[in-house]
PDB file of C-alpha atoms in Angstrom:
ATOM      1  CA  UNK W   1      -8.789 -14.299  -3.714  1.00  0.00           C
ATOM      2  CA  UNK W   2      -5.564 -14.972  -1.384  1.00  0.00           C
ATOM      3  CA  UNK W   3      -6.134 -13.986   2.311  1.00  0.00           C
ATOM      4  CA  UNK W   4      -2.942 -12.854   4.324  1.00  0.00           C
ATOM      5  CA  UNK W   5      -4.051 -12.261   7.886  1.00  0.00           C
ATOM      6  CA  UNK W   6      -2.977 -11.892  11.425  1.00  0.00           C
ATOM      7  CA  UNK W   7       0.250 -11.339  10.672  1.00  0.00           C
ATOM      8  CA  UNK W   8       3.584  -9.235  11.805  1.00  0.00           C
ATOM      9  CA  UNK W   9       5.947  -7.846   9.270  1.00  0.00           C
ATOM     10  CA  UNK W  10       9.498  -6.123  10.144  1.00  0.00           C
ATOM     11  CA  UNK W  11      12.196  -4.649   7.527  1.00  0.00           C
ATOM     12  CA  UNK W  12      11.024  -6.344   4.400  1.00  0.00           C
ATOM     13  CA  UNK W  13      11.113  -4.859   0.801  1.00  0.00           C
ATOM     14  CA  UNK W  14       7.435  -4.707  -0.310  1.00  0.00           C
ATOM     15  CA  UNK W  15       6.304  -7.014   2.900  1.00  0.00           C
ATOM     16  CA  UNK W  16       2.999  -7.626   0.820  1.00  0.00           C
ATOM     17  CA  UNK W  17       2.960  -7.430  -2.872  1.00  0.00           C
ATOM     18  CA  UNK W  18       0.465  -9.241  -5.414  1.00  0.00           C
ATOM     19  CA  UNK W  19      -0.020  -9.802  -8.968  1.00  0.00           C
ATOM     20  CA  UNK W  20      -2.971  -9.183 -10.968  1.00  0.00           C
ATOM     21  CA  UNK W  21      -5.483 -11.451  -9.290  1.00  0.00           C
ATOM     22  CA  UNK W  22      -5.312  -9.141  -5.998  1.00  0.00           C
ATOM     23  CA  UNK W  23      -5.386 -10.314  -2.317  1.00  0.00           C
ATOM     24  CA  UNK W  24      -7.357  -9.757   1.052  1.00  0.00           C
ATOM     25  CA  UNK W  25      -5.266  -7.975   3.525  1.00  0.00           C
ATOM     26  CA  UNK W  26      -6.347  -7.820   6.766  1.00  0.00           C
ATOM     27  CA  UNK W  27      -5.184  -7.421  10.936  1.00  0.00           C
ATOM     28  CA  UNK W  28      -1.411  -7.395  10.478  1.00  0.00           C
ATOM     29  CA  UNK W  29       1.005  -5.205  12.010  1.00  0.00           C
ATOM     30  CA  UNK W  30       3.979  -3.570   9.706  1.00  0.00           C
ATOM     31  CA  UNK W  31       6.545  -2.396  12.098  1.00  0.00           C
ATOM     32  CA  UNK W  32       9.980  -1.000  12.334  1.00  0.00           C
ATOM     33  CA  UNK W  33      11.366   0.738   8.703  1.00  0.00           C
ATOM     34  CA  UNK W  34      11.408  -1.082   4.798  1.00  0.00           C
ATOM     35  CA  UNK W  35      13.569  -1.167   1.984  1.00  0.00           C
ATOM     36  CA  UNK W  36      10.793   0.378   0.194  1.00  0.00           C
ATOM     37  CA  UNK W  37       7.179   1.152   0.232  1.00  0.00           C
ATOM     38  CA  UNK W  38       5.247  -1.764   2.460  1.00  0.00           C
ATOM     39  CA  UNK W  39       2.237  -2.944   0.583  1.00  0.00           C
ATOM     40  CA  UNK W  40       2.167  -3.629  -2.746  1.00  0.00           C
ATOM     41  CA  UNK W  41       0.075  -4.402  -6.025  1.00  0.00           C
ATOM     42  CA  UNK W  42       1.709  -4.780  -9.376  1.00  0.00           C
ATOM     43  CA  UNK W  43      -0.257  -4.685 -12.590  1.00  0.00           C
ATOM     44  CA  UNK W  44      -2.823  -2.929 -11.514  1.00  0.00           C
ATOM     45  CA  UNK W  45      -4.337  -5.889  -9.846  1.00  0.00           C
ATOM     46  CA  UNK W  46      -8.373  -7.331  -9.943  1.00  0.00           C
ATOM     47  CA  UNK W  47     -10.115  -6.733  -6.639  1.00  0.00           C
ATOM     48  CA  UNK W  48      -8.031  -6.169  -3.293  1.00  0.00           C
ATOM     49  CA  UNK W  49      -9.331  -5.157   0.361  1.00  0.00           C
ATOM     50  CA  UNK W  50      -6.690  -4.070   2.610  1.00  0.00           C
ATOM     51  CA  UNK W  51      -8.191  -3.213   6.239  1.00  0.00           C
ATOM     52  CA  UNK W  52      -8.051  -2.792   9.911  1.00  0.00           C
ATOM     53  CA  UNK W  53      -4.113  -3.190   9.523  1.00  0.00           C
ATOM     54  CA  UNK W  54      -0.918  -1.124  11.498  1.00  0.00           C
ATOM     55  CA  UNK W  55       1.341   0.577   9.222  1.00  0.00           C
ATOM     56  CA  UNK W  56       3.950   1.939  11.911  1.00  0.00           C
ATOM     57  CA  UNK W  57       6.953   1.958   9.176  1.00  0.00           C
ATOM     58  CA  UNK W  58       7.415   5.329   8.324  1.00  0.00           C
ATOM     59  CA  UNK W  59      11.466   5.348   7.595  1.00  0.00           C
ATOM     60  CA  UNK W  60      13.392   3.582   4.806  1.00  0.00           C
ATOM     61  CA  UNK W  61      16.580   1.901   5.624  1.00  0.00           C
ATOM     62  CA  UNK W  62      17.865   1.945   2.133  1.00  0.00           C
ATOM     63  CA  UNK W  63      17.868   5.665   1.837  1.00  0.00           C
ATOM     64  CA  UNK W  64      17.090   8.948   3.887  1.00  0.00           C
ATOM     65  CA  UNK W  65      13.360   9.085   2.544  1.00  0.00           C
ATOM     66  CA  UNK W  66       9.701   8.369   4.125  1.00  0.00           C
ATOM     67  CA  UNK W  67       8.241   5.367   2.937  1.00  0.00           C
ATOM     68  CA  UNK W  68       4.925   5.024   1.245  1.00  0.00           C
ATOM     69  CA  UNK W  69       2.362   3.116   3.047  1.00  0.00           C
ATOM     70  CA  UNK W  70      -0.061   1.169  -0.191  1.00  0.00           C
ATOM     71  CA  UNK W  71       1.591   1.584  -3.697  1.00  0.00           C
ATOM     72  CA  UNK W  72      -0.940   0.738  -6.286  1.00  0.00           C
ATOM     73  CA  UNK W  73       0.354   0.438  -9.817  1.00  0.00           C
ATOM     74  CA  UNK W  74      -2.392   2.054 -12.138  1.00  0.00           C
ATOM     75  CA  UNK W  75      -6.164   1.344 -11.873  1.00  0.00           C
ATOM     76  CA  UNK W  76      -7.891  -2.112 -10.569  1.00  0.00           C
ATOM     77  CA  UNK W  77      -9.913  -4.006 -12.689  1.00  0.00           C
ATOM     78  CA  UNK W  78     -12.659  -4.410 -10.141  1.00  0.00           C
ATOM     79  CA  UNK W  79     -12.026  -2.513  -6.852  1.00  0.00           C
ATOM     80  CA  UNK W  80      -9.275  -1.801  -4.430  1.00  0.00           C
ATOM     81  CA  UNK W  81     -10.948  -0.814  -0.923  1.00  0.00           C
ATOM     82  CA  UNK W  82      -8.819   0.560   1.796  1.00  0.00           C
ATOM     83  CA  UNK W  83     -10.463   0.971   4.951  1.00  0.00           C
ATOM     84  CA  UNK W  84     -10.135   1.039   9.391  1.00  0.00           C
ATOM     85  CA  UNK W  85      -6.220   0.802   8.793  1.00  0.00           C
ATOM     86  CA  UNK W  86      -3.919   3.273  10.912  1.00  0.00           C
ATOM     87  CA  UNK W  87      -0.963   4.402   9.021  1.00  0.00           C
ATOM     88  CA  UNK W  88       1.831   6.160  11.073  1.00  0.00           C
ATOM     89  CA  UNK W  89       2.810   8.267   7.718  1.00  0.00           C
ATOM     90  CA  UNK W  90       1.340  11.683   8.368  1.00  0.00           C
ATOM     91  CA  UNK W  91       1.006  12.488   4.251  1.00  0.00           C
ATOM     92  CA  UNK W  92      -2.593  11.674   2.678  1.00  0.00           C
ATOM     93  CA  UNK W  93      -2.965  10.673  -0.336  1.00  0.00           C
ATOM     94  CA  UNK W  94      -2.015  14.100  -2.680  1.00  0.00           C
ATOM     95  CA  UNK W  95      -4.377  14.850  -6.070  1.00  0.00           C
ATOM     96  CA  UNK W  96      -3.820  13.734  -8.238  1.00  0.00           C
ATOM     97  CA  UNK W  97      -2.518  10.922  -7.911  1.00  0.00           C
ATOM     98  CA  UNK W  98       0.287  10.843 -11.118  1.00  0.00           C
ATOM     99  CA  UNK W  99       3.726  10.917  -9.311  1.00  0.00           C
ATOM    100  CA  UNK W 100       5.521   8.009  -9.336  1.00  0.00           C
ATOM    101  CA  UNK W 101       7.516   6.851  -5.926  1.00  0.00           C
ATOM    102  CA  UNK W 102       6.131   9.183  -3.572  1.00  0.00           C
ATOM    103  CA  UNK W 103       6.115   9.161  -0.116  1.00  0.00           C
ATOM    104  CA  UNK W 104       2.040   9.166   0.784  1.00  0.00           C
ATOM    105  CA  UNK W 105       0.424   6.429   2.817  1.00  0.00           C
ATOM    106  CA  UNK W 106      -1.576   5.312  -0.475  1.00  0.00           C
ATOM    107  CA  UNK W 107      -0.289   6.431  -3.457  1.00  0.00           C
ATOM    108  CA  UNK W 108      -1.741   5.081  -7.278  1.00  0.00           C
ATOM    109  CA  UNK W 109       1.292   4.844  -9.978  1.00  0.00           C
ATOM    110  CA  UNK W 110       0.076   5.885 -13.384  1.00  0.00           C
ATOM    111  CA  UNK W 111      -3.322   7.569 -13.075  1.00  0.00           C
ATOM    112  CA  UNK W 112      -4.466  10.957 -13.578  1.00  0.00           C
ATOM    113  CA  UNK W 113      -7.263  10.593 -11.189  1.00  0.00           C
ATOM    114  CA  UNK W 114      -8.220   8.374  -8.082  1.00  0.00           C
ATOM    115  CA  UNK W 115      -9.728   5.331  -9.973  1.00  0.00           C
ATOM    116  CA  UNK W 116     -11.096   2.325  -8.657  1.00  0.00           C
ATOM    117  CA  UNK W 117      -9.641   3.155  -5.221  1.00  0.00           C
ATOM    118  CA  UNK W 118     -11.429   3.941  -1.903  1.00  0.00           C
ATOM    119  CA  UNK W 119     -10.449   4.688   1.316  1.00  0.00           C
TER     120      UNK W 119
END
């Protein structure tokens, strides 16, 4: 599984996004605002951990909207664990979890019910 760590991120579109094999995330700072939501996983993805990272983006510069914090695109395969991060965005995850493009500091695309995700 790819690692990405120890790094800083600043006004990116999807600053992190993966494909279906998933990816360690891990002690990176995500600062300033985003031309979209800042971490990303398309396909649902296999197995991602994304921990003890700084989301301080809470602004989009594309449009006058919040941005979302993790964007997962239906359920993983194996596991996607969120844990010891500090998002700025002050909305929790909502349930269920079926809107698409929201706002939340994890949201899951396409499911009717938290699957396969912990935080």
């Amino acid at each position: 599984m790819p690692e990405i760590g120890y790094w800083v991120f600043n006004h990116n579109r999807h600053s992190v996004a993966g494909n279906t094999s998933g990816y360690e995330l891990h002690d990176s700072y995500f600062g300033g605002k985003t031309y979209g939501h800042v971490i990303d996983v398309h396909d649902e993805g296999t197995r991602m951990a994304i921990y003890d990272n700084t989301v301080a983006v809470t602004e989009r510069s594309d449009k006058d909207a919040q941005a979302g914090g993790v964007v997962l695109r239906g359920e993983p395969q194996e596991y996607c664990d969120i844990f010891r991060n500090w998002f700025y965005n002050p909305d929790p995850p909502k349930e269920p979890p079926t809107e698409a493009f929201r706002t939340e500091a994890i949201v899951q695309e396409g499911a009717s019910t938290w699957a396969g995700v912990s935080w």
